[in-house]
mmCIF file of C-alpha atoms in Angstrom:
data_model
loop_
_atom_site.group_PDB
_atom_site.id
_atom_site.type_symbol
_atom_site.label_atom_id
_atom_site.label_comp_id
_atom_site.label_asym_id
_atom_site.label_seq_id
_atom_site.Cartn_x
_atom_site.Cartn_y
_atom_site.Cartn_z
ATOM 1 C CA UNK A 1 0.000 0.000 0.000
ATOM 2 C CA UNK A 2 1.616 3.534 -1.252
ATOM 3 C CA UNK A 3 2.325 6.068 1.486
ATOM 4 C CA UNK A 4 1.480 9.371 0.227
ATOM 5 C CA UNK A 5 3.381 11.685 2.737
ATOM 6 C CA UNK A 6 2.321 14.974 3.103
ATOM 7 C CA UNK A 7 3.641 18.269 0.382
ATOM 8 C CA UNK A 8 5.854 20.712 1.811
ATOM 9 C CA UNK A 9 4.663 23.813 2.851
ATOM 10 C CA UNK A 10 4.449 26.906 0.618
ATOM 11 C CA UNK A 11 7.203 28.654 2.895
ATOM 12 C CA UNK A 12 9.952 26.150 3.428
ATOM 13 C CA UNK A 13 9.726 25.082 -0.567
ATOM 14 C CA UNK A 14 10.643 28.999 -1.008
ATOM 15 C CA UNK A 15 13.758 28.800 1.641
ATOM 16 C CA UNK A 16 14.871 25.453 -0.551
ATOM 17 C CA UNK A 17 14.935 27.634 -3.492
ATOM 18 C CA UNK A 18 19.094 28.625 -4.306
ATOM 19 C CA UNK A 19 19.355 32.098 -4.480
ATOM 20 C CA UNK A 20 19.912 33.983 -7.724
ATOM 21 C CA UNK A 21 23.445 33.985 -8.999
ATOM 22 C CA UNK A 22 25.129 37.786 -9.623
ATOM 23 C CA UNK A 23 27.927 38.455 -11.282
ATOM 24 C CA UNK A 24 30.341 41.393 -9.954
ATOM 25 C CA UNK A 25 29.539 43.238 -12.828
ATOM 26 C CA UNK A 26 26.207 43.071 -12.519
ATOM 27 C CA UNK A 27 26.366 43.666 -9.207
ATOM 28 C CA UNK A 28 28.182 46.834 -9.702
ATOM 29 C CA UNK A 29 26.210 48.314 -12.108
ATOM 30 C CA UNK A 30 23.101 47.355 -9.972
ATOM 31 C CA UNK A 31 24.341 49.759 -7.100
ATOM 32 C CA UNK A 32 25.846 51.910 -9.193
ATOM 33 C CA UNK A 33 22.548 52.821 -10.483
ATOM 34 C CA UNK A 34 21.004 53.570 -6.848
ATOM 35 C CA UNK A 35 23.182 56.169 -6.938
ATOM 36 C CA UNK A 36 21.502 59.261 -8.603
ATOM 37 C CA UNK A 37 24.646 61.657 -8.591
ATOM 38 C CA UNK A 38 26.458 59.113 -9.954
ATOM 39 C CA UNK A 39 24.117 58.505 -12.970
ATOM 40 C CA UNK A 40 23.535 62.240 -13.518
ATOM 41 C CA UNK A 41 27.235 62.481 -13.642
ATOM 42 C CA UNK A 42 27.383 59.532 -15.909
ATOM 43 C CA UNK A 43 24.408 61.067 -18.222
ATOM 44 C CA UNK A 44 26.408 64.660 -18.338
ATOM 45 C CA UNK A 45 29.767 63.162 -19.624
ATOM 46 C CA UNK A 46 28.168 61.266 -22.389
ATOM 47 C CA UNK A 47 26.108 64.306 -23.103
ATOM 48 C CA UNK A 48 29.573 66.072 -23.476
ATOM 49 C CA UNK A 49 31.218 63.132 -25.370
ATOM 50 C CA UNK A 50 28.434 63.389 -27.918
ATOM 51 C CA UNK A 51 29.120 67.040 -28.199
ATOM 52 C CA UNK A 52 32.379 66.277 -28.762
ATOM 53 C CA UNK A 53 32.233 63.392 -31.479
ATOM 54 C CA UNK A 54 29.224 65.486 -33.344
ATOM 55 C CA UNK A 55 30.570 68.666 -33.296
ATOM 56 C CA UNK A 56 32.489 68.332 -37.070
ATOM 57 C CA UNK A 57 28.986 67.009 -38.403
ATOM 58 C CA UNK A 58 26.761 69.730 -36.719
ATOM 59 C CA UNK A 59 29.220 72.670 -38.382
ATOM 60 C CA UNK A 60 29.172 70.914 -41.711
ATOM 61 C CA UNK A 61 26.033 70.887 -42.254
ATOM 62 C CA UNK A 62 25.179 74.587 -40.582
ATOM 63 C CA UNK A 63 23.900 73.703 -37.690
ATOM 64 C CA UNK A 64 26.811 75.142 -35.522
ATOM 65 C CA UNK A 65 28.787 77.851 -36.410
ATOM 66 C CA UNK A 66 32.666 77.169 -37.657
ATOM 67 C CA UNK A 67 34.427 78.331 -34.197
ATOM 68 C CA UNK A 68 37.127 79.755 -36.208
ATOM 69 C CA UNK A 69 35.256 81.938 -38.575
ATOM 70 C CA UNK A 70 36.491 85.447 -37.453
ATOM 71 C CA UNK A 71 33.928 88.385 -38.220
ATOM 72 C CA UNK A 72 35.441 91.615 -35.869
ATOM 73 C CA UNK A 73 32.027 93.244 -36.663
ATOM 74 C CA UNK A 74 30.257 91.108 -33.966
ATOM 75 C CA UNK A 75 32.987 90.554 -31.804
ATOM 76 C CA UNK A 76 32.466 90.332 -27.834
ATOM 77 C CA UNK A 77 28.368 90.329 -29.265
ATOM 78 C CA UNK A 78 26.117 89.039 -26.450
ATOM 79 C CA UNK A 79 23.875 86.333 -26.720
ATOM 80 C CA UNK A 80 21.733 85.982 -29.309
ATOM 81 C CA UNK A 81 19.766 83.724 -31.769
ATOM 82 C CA UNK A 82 22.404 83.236 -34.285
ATOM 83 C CA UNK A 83 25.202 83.210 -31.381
ATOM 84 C CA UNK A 84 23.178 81.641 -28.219
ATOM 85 C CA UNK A 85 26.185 81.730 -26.240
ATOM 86 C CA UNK A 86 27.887 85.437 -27.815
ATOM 87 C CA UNK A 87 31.613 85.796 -29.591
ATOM 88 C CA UNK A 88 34.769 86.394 -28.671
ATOM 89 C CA UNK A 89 37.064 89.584 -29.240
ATOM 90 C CA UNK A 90 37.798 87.951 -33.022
ATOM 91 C CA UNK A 91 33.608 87.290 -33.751
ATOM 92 C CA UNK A 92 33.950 83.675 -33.443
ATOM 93 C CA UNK A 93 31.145 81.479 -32.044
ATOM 94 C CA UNK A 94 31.462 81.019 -28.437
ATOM 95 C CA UNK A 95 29.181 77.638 -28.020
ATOM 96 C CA UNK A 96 31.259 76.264 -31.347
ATOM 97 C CA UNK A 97 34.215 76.912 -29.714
ATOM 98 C CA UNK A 98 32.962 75.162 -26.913
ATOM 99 C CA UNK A 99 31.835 72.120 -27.906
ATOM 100 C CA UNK A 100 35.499 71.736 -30.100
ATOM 101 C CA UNK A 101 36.990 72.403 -26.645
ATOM 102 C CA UNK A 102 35.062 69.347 -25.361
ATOM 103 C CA UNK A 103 36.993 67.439 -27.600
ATOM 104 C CA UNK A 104 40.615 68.479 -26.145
ATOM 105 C CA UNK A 105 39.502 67.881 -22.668
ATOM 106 C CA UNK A 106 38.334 64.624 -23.029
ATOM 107 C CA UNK A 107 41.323 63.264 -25.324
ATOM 108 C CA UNK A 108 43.598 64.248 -23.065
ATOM 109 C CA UNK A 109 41.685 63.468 -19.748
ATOM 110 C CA UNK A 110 41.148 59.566 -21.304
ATOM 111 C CA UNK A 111 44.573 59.251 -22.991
ATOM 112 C CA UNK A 112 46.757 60.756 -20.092
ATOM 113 C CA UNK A 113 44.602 57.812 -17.820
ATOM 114 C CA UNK A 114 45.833 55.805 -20.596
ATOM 115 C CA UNK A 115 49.919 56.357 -20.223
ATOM 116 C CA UNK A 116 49.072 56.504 -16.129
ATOM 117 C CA UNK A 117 47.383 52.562 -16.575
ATOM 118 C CA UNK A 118 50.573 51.286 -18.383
ATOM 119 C CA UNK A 119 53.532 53.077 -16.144
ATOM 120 C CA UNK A 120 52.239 53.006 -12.819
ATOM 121 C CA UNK A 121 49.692 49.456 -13.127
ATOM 122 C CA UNK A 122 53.223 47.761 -14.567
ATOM 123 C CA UNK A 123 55.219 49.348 -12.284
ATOM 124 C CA UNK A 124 53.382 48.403 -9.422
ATOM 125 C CA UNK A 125 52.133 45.097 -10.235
ATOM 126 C CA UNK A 126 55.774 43.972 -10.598
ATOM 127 C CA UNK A 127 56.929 45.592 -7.627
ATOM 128 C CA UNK A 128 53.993 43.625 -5.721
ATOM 129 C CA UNK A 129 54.268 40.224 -7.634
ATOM 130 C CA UNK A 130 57.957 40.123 -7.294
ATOM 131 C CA UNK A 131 58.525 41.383 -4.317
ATOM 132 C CA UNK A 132 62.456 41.503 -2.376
ATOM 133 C CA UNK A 133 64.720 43.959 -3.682
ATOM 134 C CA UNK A 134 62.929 44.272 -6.544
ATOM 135 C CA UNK A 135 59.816 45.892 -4.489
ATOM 136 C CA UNK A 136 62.123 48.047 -2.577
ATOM 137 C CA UNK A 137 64.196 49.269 -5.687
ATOM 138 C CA UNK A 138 61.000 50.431 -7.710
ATOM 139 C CA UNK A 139 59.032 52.187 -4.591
ATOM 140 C CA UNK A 140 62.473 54.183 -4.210
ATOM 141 C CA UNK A 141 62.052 54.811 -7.347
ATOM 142 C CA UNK A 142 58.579 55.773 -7.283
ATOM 143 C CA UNK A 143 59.344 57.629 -3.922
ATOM 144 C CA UNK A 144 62.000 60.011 -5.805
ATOM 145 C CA UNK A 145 59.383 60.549 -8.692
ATOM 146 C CA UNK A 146 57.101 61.751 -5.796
ATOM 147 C CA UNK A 147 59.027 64.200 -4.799
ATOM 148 C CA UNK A 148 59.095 66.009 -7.908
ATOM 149 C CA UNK A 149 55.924 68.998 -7.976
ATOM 150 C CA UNK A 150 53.491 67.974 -10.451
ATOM 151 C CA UNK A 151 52.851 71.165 -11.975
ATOM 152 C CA UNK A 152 56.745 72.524 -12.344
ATOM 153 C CA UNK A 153 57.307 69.142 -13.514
ATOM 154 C CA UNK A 154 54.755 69.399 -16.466
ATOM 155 C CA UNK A 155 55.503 72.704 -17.135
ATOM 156 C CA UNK A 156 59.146 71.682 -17.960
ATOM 157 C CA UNK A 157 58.336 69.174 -19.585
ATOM 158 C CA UNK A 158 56.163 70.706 -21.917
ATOM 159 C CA UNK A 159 58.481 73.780 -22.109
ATOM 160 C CA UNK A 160 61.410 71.167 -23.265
ATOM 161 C CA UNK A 161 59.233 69.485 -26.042
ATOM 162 C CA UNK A 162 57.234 72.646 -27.364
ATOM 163 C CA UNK A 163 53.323 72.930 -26.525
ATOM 164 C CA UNK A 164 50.820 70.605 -28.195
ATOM 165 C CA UNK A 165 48.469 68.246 -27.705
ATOM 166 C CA UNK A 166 50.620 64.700 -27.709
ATOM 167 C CA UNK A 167 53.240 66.950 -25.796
ATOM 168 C CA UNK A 168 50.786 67.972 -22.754
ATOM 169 C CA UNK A 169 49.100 64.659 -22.552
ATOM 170 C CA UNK A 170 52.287 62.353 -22.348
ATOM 171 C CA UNK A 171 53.827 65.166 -20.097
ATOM 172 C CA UNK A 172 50.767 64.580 -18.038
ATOM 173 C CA UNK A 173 50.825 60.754 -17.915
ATOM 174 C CA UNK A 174 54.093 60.704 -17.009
ATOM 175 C CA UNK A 175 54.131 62.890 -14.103
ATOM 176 C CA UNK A 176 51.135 61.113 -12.178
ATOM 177 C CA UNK A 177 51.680 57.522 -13.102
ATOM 178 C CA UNK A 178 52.726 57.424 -9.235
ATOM 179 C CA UNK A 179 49.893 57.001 -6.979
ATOM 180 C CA UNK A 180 48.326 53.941 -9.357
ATOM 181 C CA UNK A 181 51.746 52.469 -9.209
ATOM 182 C CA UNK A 182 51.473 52.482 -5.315
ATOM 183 C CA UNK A 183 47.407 51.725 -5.158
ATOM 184 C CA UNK A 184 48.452 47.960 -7.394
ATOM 185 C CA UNK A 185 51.247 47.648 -5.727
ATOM 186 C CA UNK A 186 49.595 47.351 -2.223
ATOM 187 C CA UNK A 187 46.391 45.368 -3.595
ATOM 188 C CA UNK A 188 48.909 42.735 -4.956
ATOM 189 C CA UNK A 189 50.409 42.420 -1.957
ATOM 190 C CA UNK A 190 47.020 41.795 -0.598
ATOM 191 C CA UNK A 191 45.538 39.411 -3.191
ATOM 192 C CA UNK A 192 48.906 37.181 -3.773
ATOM 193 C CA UNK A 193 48.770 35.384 -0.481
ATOM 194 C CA UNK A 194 45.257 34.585 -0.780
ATOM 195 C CA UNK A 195 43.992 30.977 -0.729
ATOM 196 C CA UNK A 196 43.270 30.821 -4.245
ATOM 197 C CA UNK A 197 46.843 31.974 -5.199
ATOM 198 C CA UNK A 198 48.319 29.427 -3.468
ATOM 199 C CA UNK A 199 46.178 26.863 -4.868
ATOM 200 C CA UNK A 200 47.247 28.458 -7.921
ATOM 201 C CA UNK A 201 51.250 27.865 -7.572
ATOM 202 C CA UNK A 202 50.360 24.807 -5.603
ATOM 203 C CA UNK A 203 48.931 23.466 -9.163
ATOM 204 C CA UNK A 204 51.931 24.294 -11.633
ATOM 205 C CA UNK A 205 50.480 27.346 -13.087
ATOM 206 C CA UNK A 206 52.743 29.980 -14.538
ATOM 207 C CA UNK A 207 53.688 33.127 -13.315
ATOM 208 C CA UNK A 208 51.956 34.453 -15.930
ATOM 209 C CA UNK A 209 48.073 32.936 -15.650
ATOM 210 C CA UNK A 210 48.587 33.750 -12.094
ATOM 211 C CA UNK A 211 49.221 37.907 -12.794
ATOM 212 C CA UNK A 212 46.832 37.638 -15.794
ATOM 213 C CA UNK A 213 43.925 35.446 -14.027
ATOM 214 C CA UNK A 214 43.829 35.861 -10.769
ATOM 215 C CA UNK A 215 46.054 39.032 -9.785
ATOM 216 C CA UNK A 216 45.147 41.828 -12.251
ATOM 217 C CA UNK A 217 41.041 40.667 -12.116
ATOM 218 C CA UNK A 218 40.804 40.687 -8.599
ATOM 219 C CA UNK A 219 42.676 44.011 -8.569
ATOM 220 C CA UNK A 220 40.387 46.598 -11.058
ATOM 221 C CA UNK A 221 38.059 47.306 -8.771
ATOM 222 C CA UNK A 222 40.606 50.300 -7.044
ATOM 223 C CA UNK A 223 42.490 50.717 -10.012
ATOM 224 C CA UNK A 224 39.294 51.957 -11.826
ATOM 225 C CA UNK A 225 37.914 54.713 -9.241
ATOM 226 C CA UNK A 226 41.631 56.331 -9.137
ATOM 227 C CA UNK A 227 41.778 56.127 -13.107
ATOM 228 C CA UNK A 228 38.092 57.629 -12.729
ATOM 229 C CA UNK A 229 38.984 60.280 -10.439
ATOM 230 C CA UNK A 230 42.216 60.967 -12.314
ATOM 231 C CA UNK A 231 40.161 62.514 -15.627
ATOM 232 C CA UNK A 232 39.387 65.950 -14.365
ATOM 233 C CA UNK A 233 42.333 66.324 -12.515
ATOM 234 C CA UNK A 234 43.824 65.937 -16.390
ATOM 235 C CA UNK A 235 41.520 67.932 -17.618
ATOM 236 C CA UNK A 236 41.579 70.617 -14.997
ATOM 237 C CA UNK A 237 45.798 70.429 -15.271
ATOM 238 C CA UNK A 238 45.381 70.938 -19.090
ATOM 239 C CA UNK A 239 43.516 74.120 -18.618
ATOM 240 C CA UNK A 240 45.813 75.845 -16.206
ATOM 241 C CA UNK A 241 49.009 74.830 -18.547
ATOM 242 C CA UNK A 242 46.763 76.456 -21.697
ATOM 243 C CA UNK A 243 46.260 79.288 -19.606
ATOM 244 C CA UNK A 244 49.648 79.998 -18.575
ATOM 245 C CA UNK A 245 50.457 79.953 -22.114
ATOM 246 C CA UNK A 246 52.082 76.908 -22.264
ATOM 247 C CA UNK A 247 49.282 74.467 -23.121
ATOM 248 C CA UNK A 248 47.189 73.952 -25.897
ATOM 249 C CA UNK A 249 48.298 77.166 -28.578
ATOM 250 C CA UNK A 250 45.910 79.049 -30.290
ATOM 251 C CA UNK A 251 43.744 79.506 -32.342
ATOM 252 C CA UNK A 252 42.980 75.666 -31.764
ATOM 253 C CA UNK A 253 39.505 75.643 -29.507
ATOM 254 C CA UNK A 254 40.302 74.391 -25.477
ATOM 255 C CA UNK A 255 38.414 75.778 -23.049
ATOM 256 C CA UNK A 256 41.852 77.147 -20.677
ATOM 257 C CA UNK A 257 42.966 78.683 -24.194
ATOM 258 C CA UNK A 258 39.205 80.495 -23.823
ATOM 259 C CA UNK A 259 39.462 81.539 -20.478
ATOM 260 C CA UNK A 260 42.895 83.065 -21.255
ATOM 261 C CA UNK A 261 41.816 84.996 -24.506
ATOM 262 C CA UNK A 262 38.780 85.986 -22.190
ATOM 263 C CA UNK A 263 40.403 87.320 -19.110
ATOM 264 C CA UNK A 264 41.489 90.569 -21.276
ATOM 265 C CA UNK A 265 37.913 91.532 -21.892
ATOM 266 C CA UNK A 266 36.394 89.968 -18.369
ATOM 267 C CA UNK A 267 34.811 92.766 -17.684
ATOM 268 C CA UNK A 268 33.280 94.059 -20.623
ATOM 269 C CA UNK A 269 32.068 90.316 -21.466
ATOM 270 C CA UNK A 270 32.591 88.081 -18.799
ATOM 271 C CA UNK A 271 30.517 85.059 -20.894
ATOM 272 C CA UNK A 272 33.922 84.302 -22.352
ATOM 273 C CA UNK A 273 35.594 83.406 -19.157
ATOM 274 C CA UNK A 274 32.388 82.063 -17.889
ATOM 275 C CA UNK A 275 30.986 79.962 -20.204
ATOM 276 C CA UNK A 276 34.467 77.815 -20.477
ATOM 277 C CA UNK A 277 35.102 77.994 -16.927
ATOM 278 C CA UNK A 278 31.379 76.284 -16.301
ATOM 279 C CA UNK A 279 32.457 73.876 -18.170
ATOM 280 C CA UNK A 280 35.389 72.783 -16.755
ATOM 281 C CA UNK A 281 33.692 72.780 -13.682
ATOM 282 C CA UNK A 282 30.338 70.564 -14.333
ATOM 283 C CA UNK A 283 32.830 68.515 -16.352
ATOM 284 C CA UNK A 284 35.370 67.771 -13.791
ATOM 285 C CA UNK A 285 32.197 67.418 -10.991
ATOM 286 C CA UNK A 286 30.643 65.068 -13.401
ATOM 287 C CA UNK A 287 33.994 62.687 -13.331
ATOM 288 C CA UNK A 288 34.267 62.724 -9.657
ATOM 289 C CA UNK A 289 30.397 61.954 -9.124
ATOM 290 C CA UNK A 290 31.196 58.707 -11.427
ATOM 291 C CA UNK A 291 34.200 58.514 -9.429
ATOM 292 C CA UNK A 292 31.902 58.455 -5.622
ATOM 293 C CA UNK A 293 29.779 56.119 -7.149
ATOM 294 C CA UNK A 294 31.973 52.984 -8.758
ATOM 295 C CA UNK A 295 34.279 53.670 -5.821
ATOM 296 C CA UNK A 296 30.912 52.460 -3.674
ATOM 297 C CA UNK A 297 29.627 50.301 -5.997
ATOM 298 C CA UNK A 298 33.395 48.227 -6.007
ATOM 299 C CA UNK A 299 33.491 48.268 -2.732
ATOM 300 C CA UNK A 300 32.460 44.570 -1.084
ATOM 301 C CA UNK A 301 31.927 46.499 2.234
ATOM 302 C CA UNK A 302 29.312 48.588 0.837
ATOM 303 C CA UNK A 303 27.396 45.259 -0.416
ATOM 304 C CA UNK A 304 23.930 44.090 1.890
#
């Protein structure tokens, strides 16, 4: 005779269920989205990459003005329909000029993040993984780089190899590679006496599948936020050098070349120091937002 034994109840079938699997992508992005500066930050810089990429089609086919069309007639003109955001002492188009500038900023803000990944990730990531004198030759090393001030530094540089835009941003690069370099160094430190390394080595695997896939993975999370928070210091650092002169030259479009040309006539139309300056500003604020929220996002502490 069959024993029919009595179904489960509805609740403890739901605490058998296994929980859904996330991935730390997924998870990141999930909590990255709670966070509404962040995403408003995120939403600006595309709005400015855009800008940037669209700006040569949008003046070819008239709907922006060429920004470096001179007309003297109009020059330092205030707002208006044809110029919403004014000209500048030679008549060209403020917003054109602008949205050209976007494209300087950016390129150098990415690509300087760029030349930081390679020096300081390699630097430190051998000075972690190999460890011995090796460490404590290359953190003397990065030690005596330290020293140096950033901004004389770049401004020699620069100086040395004449003003332009692969110039500034390798000048750039090169002078800030340091605090990445010290950031890997100390999370492979961390990560290579783990468990799972030493199953690793305990296994045969090379030297290399052990930096490649288990070392470097485990160790974006940081090295992400800095490279995040290092594109408006870039930026900001590429508008003081075109300001002092030594930058970006003119008459290409970069907004610290516009807030330079626009100090002289500050007074009499401040919208061309203004306007760029904004700019700089909501751009840089826009980074660092992103910058707030993958740091807390990447964070496993900040995980319920």
């Amino acid at each position: 005779m069959a024993i029919h034994l009595p179904a489960a109840p509805v609740e403890l079938q739901q605490d058998w269920e296994v929980p859904e699997q996330i991935g730390l992508w997924t998870d990141t992005w999930r909590r990255f989205r709670r966070n509404r500066l962040s995403v408003a930050g995120a939403v600006v810089v595309t709005i400015v990459a855009l800008m940037a990429v669209l700006v040569p089609v949008l003046v070819a086919i008239g709907v922006v003005q060429d920004p470096y069309h001179q007309n003297v007639v109009i020059a330092l003109a205030g707002p208006g329909p044809h110029h919403l955001l004014g000209t500048d002492q030679l008549g060209r188009d403020t917003l054109s000029r602008l949205m050209f500038g976007a494209r300087i900023s950016l390129t150098i803000g990415v690509l300087v993040q760029g030349i930081i990944l390679v020096l300081g990730g390699t630097i430190g990531l051998v000075a972690g993984y190999a460890g011995g004198r090796i460490d404590n030759l290359l953190m003397r090393f990065t030690d005596v780089w330290y020293a140096f001030p950033d901004l004389i530094f770049v401004l020699v540089l620069v100086s040395v190899f004449s003003p332009s835009v692969l110039s500034i941003f390798a000048a750039i690069g090169i002078v800030n590679w340091v605090t990445l370099a010290r950031i890997v160094r100390g999370q492979v430190l961390s990560i290579k006496e783990k468990e799972f390394v030493e199953s690793a080595r305990a296994v045969g695997s090379s030297h290399f599948k052990i930096v490649t896939r288990h070392l470097v993975p485990n160790a974006l999370g940081p090295v992400i936020v800095t490279l995040t928070f290092g594109i408006p210091q870039a930026i900001f650092l590429e508008a003081v050098l075109s300001y002092l002169g030594v930058g970006i030259q003119p008459p290409t479009a970069s907004w610290g070349v516009m807030v330079q040309e626009g100090y002289d006539a500050i007074f009499s139309s401040p919208g061309q120091v203004f306007f760029p300056a904004v700019a700089i500003a909501v751009t840089m604020l826009s980074f660092t937002f992103i910058g707030d929220g993958l740091r807390d996002a990447l964070d496993p502490r900040m995980r319920r």
